């Protein structure tokens, strides 16, 4: 009877040890990932290093130029009349829907009842995704008021600029060194605001260097590039430019490509013009971090007794530091219920360590391929068409760089744990061979 009870107790103990070992694997992986989030993703250095490694600052003028070109050429979904109908829907959607039940049914089938109610009530504007969904319905012949010719768009002298012209203009005003300095300052200020309740609640972007560049070589380089890209000046236009130079900038200067000597004589006028423009710009731009705050003013402090985000972040950090006690406690429970010898210690602890390493390495190596698949399935089709593909790809490269650096930490930590577990399992086999009784 004692043997039966002892056997049952042994089975229960081993079952409990197996349960605690499984829980150790799960909790250890969770703690490792959460700890890596706290140490890496909440550290501004990872973002600054990724941006520098991807050479974002070198490519940023080109990306801005490409986005300007896409923004100027994008006319929205559908034809001009469809765009007019879309704007009319957002202003007086209920009246238009009342005029055409067929149009209502089309929107209901294309975008759902919720989008139809948004148009009818006018409680908010349509999202870009909702606009894309109802685009086929905009092709219907719907009476929605008087059609007017639309005017606007960029001036003709800007339409003639090539992508290379835009890149040079942007690079003249936004050099890569200044962009890197401003971006890293914004990142540092953002994390400083997240860390401290005493932070201002705003991000300060200094414009002093930009103003100096605008008044100096940068502004003049923009004008030179802008005028050089235009058709050659006619004789009348050359005369108008000469007269403006003689009168010290009085009168309108035609947008054309003048002779080099005239372009050089325009430099004092250009500096004077941009100097007056720079005087109207503030020395720094204040960007509130909380939505709904007044521009240039820090957000109001949290209500009395309330806890801000920095308090929650500090609490999260403390919990992460204590979270390592959970898998350690589970290891002690495994030892209590499953370990009866040195060989058992190496097996019962080695195998969970090995599984933590293997699963963690598997997740780390699959992270980037899974991210690429998720982006292609769920994100690419929802990106608004007025965002340039180059800008989208660059943003994805930055995200992949951050994930890659994060997973590198996971690979190192889980690799070490898995290696320790493998050594323990191998050593347990040798102990078994040495202690096996001879026949």
XYZ file of C-alpha atoms in Angstrom:
439
model
C 0.000 0.000 0.000
C 2.822 2.348 0.859
C 4.415 1.672 -2.527
C 1.155 2.505 -4.291
C 0.724 5.723 -2.331
C 4.371 6.571 -2.848
C 4.026 5.952 -6.580
C 0.902 8.121 -6.753
C 2.625 10.902 -4.787
C 5.624 10.671 -7.106
C 3.430 10.953 -10.199
C 1.610 13.974 -8.743
C 4.936 15.597 -7.836
C 6.332 15.048 -11.324
C 3.085 16.330 -12.850
C 3.307 19.480 -10.729
C 6.980 19.879 -11.603
C 6.111 19.598 -15.303
C 3.327 22.167 -14.882
C 5.642 24.615 -13.108
C 8.382 24.014 -15.702
C 5.903 24.844 -18.478
C 4.806 27.972 -16.642
C 8.470 28.904 -16.229
C 9.005 28.733 -20.002
C 5.965 30.930 -20.669
C 6.673 33.498 -17.967
C 10.397 33.636 -18.706
C 9.700 34.459 -22.361
C 7.158 37.125 -21.403
C 9.514 38.688 -18.858
C 12.426 38.670 -21.317
C 10.383 40.414 -24.014
C 8.835 42.945 -21.628
C 12.228 43.669 -20.093
C 13.707 44.206 -23.561
C 10.863 46.631 -24.343
C 11.655 48.589 -21.187
C 15.395 48.678 -21.886
C 15.400 49.178 -25.658
C 12.107 50.556 -26.999
C 11.877 53.083 -24.161
C 15.412 54.264 -24.840
C 15.761 57.167 -27.331
C 19.204 55.956 -28.448
C 17.751 53.045 -30.423
C 15.697 55.389 -32.602
C 18.563 57.820 -33.120
C 20.940 55.019 -34.078
C 18.451 53.493 -36.529
C 17.816 56.848 -38.210
C 21.554 57.446 -38.535
C 22.247 53.906 -39.765
C 19.520 54.110 -42.403
C 20.971 57.475 -43.535
C 17.547 59.068 -43.215
C 19.007 62.541 -42.872
C 20.885 62.219 -46.167
C 17.764 61.044 -47.980
C 15.265 63.317 -46.218
C 15.546 66.280 -48.629
C 14.890 63.887 -51.503
C 11.931 62.350 -49.652
C 10.457 65.772 -48.898
C 10.866 66.776 -52.540
C 9.162 63.590 -53.744
C 6.302 64.150 -51.295
C 5.867 67.740 -52.522
C 5.633 66.498 -56.105
C 3.111 63.783 -55.195
C 1.085 66.281 -53.174
C 0.948 68.742 -56.071
C -0.032 66.140 -58.642
C -2.529 64.150 -56.540
C -6.106 65.149 -57.273
C -7.871 62.777 -54.948
C -9.911 59.705 -55.783
C -11.820 59.892 -59.039
C -12.366 62.752 -61.437
C -12.819 66.415 -60.558
C -16.609 66.008 -60.449
C -16.215 63.024 -58.124
C -14.022 65.113 -55.847
C -16.707 67.816 -55.828
C -19.328 65.225 -54.919
C -17.097 63.920 -52.126
C -16.733 67.419 -50.671
C -20.486 68.006 -50.981
C -21.152 64.744 -49.131
C -19.086 65.912 -46.178
C -20.877 69.270 -46.087
C -24.489 68.227 -46.689
C -24.489 64.459 -46.990
C -27.988 63.967 -45.589
C -29.657 66.027 -48.321
C -27.741 64.274 -51.114
C -28.599 60.832 -49.734
C -32.292 61.789 -49.573
C -32.206 62.644 -53.301
C -30.944 59.236 -54.385
C -31.840 55.949 -52.612
C -29.693 54.085 -55.154
C -26.699 56.137 -54.043
C -27.449 55.205 -50.423
C -27.534 51.516 -51.277
C -24.238 51.781 -53.143
C -22.479 53.382 -50.147
C -24.059 50.881 -47.754
C -22.760 47.934 -49.781
C -19.325 49.461 -50.399
C -18.495 50.886 -46.965
C -21.145 49.663 -44.530
C -23.942 51.145 -42.482
C -21.581 52.994 -40.124
C -20.007 55.038 -42.936
C -23.456 55.795 -44.340
C -24.551 57.133 -40.952
C -21.400 59.264 -40.708
C -22.241 60.878 -44.052
C -25.878 61.373 -43.081
C -25.136 62.938 -39.678
C -22.022 64.894 -40.660
C -20.592 64.281 -37.177
C -17.076 63.935 -38.577
C -15.196 63.911 -41.858
C -14.584 60.724 -43.784
C -11.259 58.978 -43.336
C -9.023 58.350 -46.328
C -9.891 54.653 -46.163
C -13.633 55.398 -46.192
C -13.153 57.740 -49.159
C -11.432 54.975 -51.073
C -14.251 52.548 -50.261
C -16.994 54.811 -51.623
C -15.025 55.861 -54.727
C -16.993 53.506 -57.060
C -20.251 55.120 -55.860
C -18.971 58.592 -56.759
C -19.118 57.605 -60.440
C -22.925 57.559 -60.295
C -24.768 60.465 -61.890
C -25.968 62.183 -58.707
C -27.447 65.719 -58.715
C -25.771 67.603 -55.882
C -26.041 71.287 -56.758
C -24.461 73.687 -59.162
C -21.115 72.680 -60.565
C -18.454 75.324 -60.407
C -15.089 75.463 -61.981
C -12.373 74.902 -59.434
C -9.395 77.134 -59.315
C -6.184 76.861 -57.396
C -3.218 74.543 -57.373
C 0.436 75.510 -57.431
C 1.601 78.448 -59.589
C 2.771 77.690 -63.108
C 6.398 78.483 -62.271
C 6.306 75.720 -59.600
C 4.700 73.158 -61.894
C 7.671 73.379 -64.229
C 10.131 72.284 -61.534
C 11.622 68.812 -61.957
C 12.190 66.376 -59.076
C 15.878 67.278 -59.128
C 14.981 70.984 -58.807
C 12.863 70.264 -55.766
C 15.615 68.180 -54.166
C 18.090 71.024 -54.549
C 15.630 73.561 -53.162
C 14.834 71.428 -50.111
C 18.513 70.600 -49.532
C 19.376 74.316 -49.661
C 16.922 75.117 -46.856
C 17.096 71.871 -44.859
C 20.685 70.567 -44.722
C 21.124 67.049 -43.343
C 23.168 68.224 -40.332
C 20.396 70.543 -39.193
C 17.734 67.883 -39.772
C 19.682 65.390 -37.659
C 20.182 67.911 -34.860
C 16.485 68.857 -34.789
C 15.249 65.257 -35.034
C 17.484 63.980 -32.230
C 16.496 66.951 -30.076
C 12.808 66.149 -30.653
C 13.373 62.494 -29.728
C 15.229 63.427 -26.533
C 12.545 65.929 -25.533
C 9.773 63.435 -26.229
C 11.279 60.795 -23.954
C 12.144 63.420 -21.324
C 8.455 64.403 -21.255
C 7.457 60.764 -20.937
C 9.876 60.201 -18.059
C 9.136 63.238 -15.896
C 5.946 64.759 -14.492
C 7.816 68.072 -14.187
C 8.445 68.330 -17.949
C 6.882 71.204 -19.863
C 4.583 69.066 -21.948
C 5.822 70.653 -25.171
C 8.536 69.973 -27.718
C 10.677 72.973 -28.616
C 12.019 73.139 -32.169
C 14.637 75.846 -32.628
C 14.296 77.835 -35.853
C 17.273 80.168 -35.348
C 19.601 78.251 -37.653
C 16.849 77.886 -40.251
C 16.191 81.646 -40.182
C 19.896 82.393 -40.573
C 20.085 80.040 -43.535
C 16.949 81.562 -45.051
C 18.449 85.046 -44.833
C 21.811 83.859 -46.129
C 23.019 81.362 -48.698
C 20.012 79.043 -48.405
C 17.413 81.599 -49.441
C 19.487 82.871 -52.334
C 20.176 79.290 -53.521
C 16.420 78.640 -53.570
C 15.788 81.689 -55.766
C 18.669 80.792 -58.097
C 17.364 77.239 -58.491
C 13.779 78.426 -58.913
C 14.590 81.012 -61.597
C 17.159 78.842 -63.393
C 14.495 76.178 -63.916
C 12.209 78.613 -65.766
C 12.256 79.342 -69.521
C 14.777 82.004 -70.627
C 13.670 85.586 -70.021
C 12.337 87.607 -72.922
C 13.757 91.032 -73.639
C 10.805 92.668 -71.880
C 11.332 90.501 -68.802
C 15.053 91.286 -68.751
C 14.206 94.987 -68.884
C 11.736 94.565 -66.011
C 14.384 92.817 -63.902
C 16.941 95.546 -64.691
C 14.469 98.229 -63.692
C 13.684 96.422 -60.432
C 17.408 96.178 -59.661
C 17.926 99.897 -60.346
C 14.956 100.834 -58.168
C 16.113 98.602 -55.314
C 13.441 95.937 -55.592
C 10.479 98.145 -56.326
C 8.123 96.447 -58.785
C 7.387 92.864 -59.683
C 10.218 90.596 -60.810
C 9.091 88.159 -63.525
C 9.717 84.451 -62.972
C 12.078 83.488 -65.771
C 15.715 82.466 -66.223
C 17.734 85.703 -66.518
C 21.386 86.051 -67.563
C 23.963 85.122 -64.904
C 25.068 88.700 -64.336
C 21.497 89.816 -63.613
C 20.993 86.878 -61.270
C 24.033 87.941 -59.258
C 22.729 91.507 -58.988
C 19.490 90.153 -57.507
C 21.307 88.736 -54.471
C 20.985 91.840 -52.214
C 17.264 92.063 -53.007
C 16.807 88.375 -52.225
C 18.596 88.701 -48.875
C 16.465 91.707 -48.003
C 13.234 89.895 -48.920
C 14.047 86.777 -46.920
C 15.328 88.913 -44.057
C 11.920 90.535 -43.752
C 10.278 87.118 -44.000
C 12.550 85.632 -41.304
C 11.734 88.472 -38.911
C 8.122 87.308 -38.898
C 9.117 83.770 -37.908
C 9.542 82.869 -34.215
C 12.914 81.724 -32.881
C 11.400 78.416 -31.869
C 8.284 76.399 -32.525
C 6.358 74.922 -29.601
C 4.480 71.690 -30.272
C 2.112 70.588 -27.468
C 2.181 66.890 -26.716
C -1.427 66.669 -25.592
C -4.198 66.869 -28.132
C -6.502 69.818 -27.810
C -3.920 72.099 -26.176
C -3.401 75.634 -27.398
C -0.505 75.961 -29.801
C 2.589 77.285 -28.094
C 1.257 76.691 -24.585
C 2.104 73.770 -22.302
C -0.820 71.487 -21.457
C -2.571 71.836 -18.132
C -1.206 69.664 -15.310
C -3.097 66.508 -14.303
C -5.993 66.893 -11.911
C -5.276 66.685 -8.224
C -4.797 63.082 -7.206
C -4.388 62.029 -10.845
C -1.353 60.227 -12.150
C 0.331 61.198 -15.390
C 1.960 58.976 -17.940
C 5.411 59.312 -16.384
C 4.092 57.865 -13.096
C 2.626 54.927 -15.011
C 5.904 54.489 -16.861
C 7.902 54.443 -13.628
C 5.447 51.929 -12.182
C 5.878 49.792 -15.283
C 9.667 49.895 -14.888
C 9.454 48.815 -11.255
C 7.098 45.962 -12.101
C 9.441 44.791 -14.865
C 12.362 44.732 -12.435
C 10.314 42.633 -10.029
C 8.876 40.386 -12.726
C 12.055 38.274 -12.827
C 11.063 36.905 -9.419
C 8.149 35.012 -11.016
C 10.199 32.616 -13.189
C 12.755 32.249 -10.360
C 9.974 31.246 -7.981
C 8.676 28.743 -10.521
C 12.174 27.251 -10.807
C 12.196 26.743 -7.040
C 8.821 24.989 -7.268
C 10.201 22.748 -10.030
C 13.120 21.902 -7.769
C 10.774 21.242 -4.849
C 8.500 18.808 -6.697
C 10.748 17.283 -9.358
C 14.392 17.269 -8.299
C 15.776 14.372 -6.259
C 19.361 14.249 -7.532
C 22.015 16.220 -9.386
C 20.943 14.512 -12.585
C 17.340 15.532 -11.918
C 18.427 19.114 -11.253
C 20.239 19.319 -14.581
C 17.305 17.769 -16.456
C 14.428 19.630 -14.777
C 16.174 22.968 -15.088
C 18.105 22.354 -18.304
C 15.144 21.416 -20.485
C 13.043 24.516 -19.591
C 16.106 26.702 -20.201
C 16.621 24.993 -23.549
C 12.998 25.509 -24.572
C 13.130 29.190 -23.581
C 16.178 29.594 -25.818
C 14.716 27.708 -28.782
C 11.319 29.443 -28.679
C 12.870 32.874 -28.118
C 15.309 32.422 -31.003
C 12.492 31.192 -33.234
C 10.381 34.260 -32.481
C 13.370 36.580 -32.983
C 14.286 35.089 -36.359
C 10.675 35.060 -37.600
C 9.853 38.611 -36.431
C 10.975 40.450 -39.577
C 9.382 38.018 -42.090
C 6.114 38.112 -40.116
C 6.289 41.919 -40.011
C 6.730 42.062 -43.800
C 3.759 39.749 -44.360
C 1.576 41.746 -41.933
C 2.492 45.035 -43.637
C 1.629 43.647 -47.082
C -1.655 42.132 -45.905
C -3.026 44.821 -43.603
C -1.221 48.099 -44.235
C -0.176 48.660 -47.842
C -3.722 48.775 -49.207
C -4.727 51.369 -46.595
C -1.942 53.879 -47.221
C -3.431 57.087 -48.671
C -2.435 57.570 -52.321
C -1.229 61.128 -51.682
C 1.732 59.786 -49.667
C 4.750 59.082 -51.855
C 5.868 55.419 -52.106
C 9.441 56.444 -51.253
C 8.284 58.022 -47.974
C 6.278 54.916 -47.103
C 9.208 52.623 -47.855
C 11.571 54.752 -45.783
C 9.179 54.673 -42.840
C 8.952 50.893 -43.121
C 12.743 50.644 -43.222
C 12.961 52.610 -39.981
C 10.381 50.337 -38.340
C 12.252 47.248 -39.567
C 15.490 48.707 -38.202
C 13.962 49.228 -34.758
C 12.496 45.704 -34.750
C 15.832 44.292 -35.895
C 17.737 45.993 -33.058
C 15.098 44.906 -30.563
C 15.203 41.306 -31.735
C 19.001 41.305 -31.627
C 18.730 41.726 -27.850
C 16.230 38.875 -27.693
C 18.548 36.659 -29.743
C 21.473 37.290 -27.427
C 19.560 36.751 -24.192
C 17.565 33.703 -25.283
C 20.644 32.296 -27.013
C 22.603 32.417 -23.760
C 19.736 30.860 -21.807
C 19.289 28.132 -24.417
C 23.019 27.393 -24.440
C 23.060 27.070 -20.653
C 20.098 24.713 -20.866
C 21.809 22.606 -23.554
C 24.962 22.312 -21.443
C 22.913 21.220 -18.438
C 21.059 18.565 -20.457
C 24.293 17.232 -21.965
C 25.968 17.136 -18.547
C 23.002 15.226 -17.144
C 23.551 12.540 -19.791
C 27.189 12.150 -18.780
C 26.239 11.889 -15.132
C 23.753 9.178 -16.073
C 26.459 7.212 -17.902
C 28.950 7.534 -15.040
C 26.511 6.567 -12.327
C 24.904 3.643 -14.157
C 25.510 0.495 -12.062
C 27.650 -2.224 -13.595
C 26.079 -5.618 -14.279
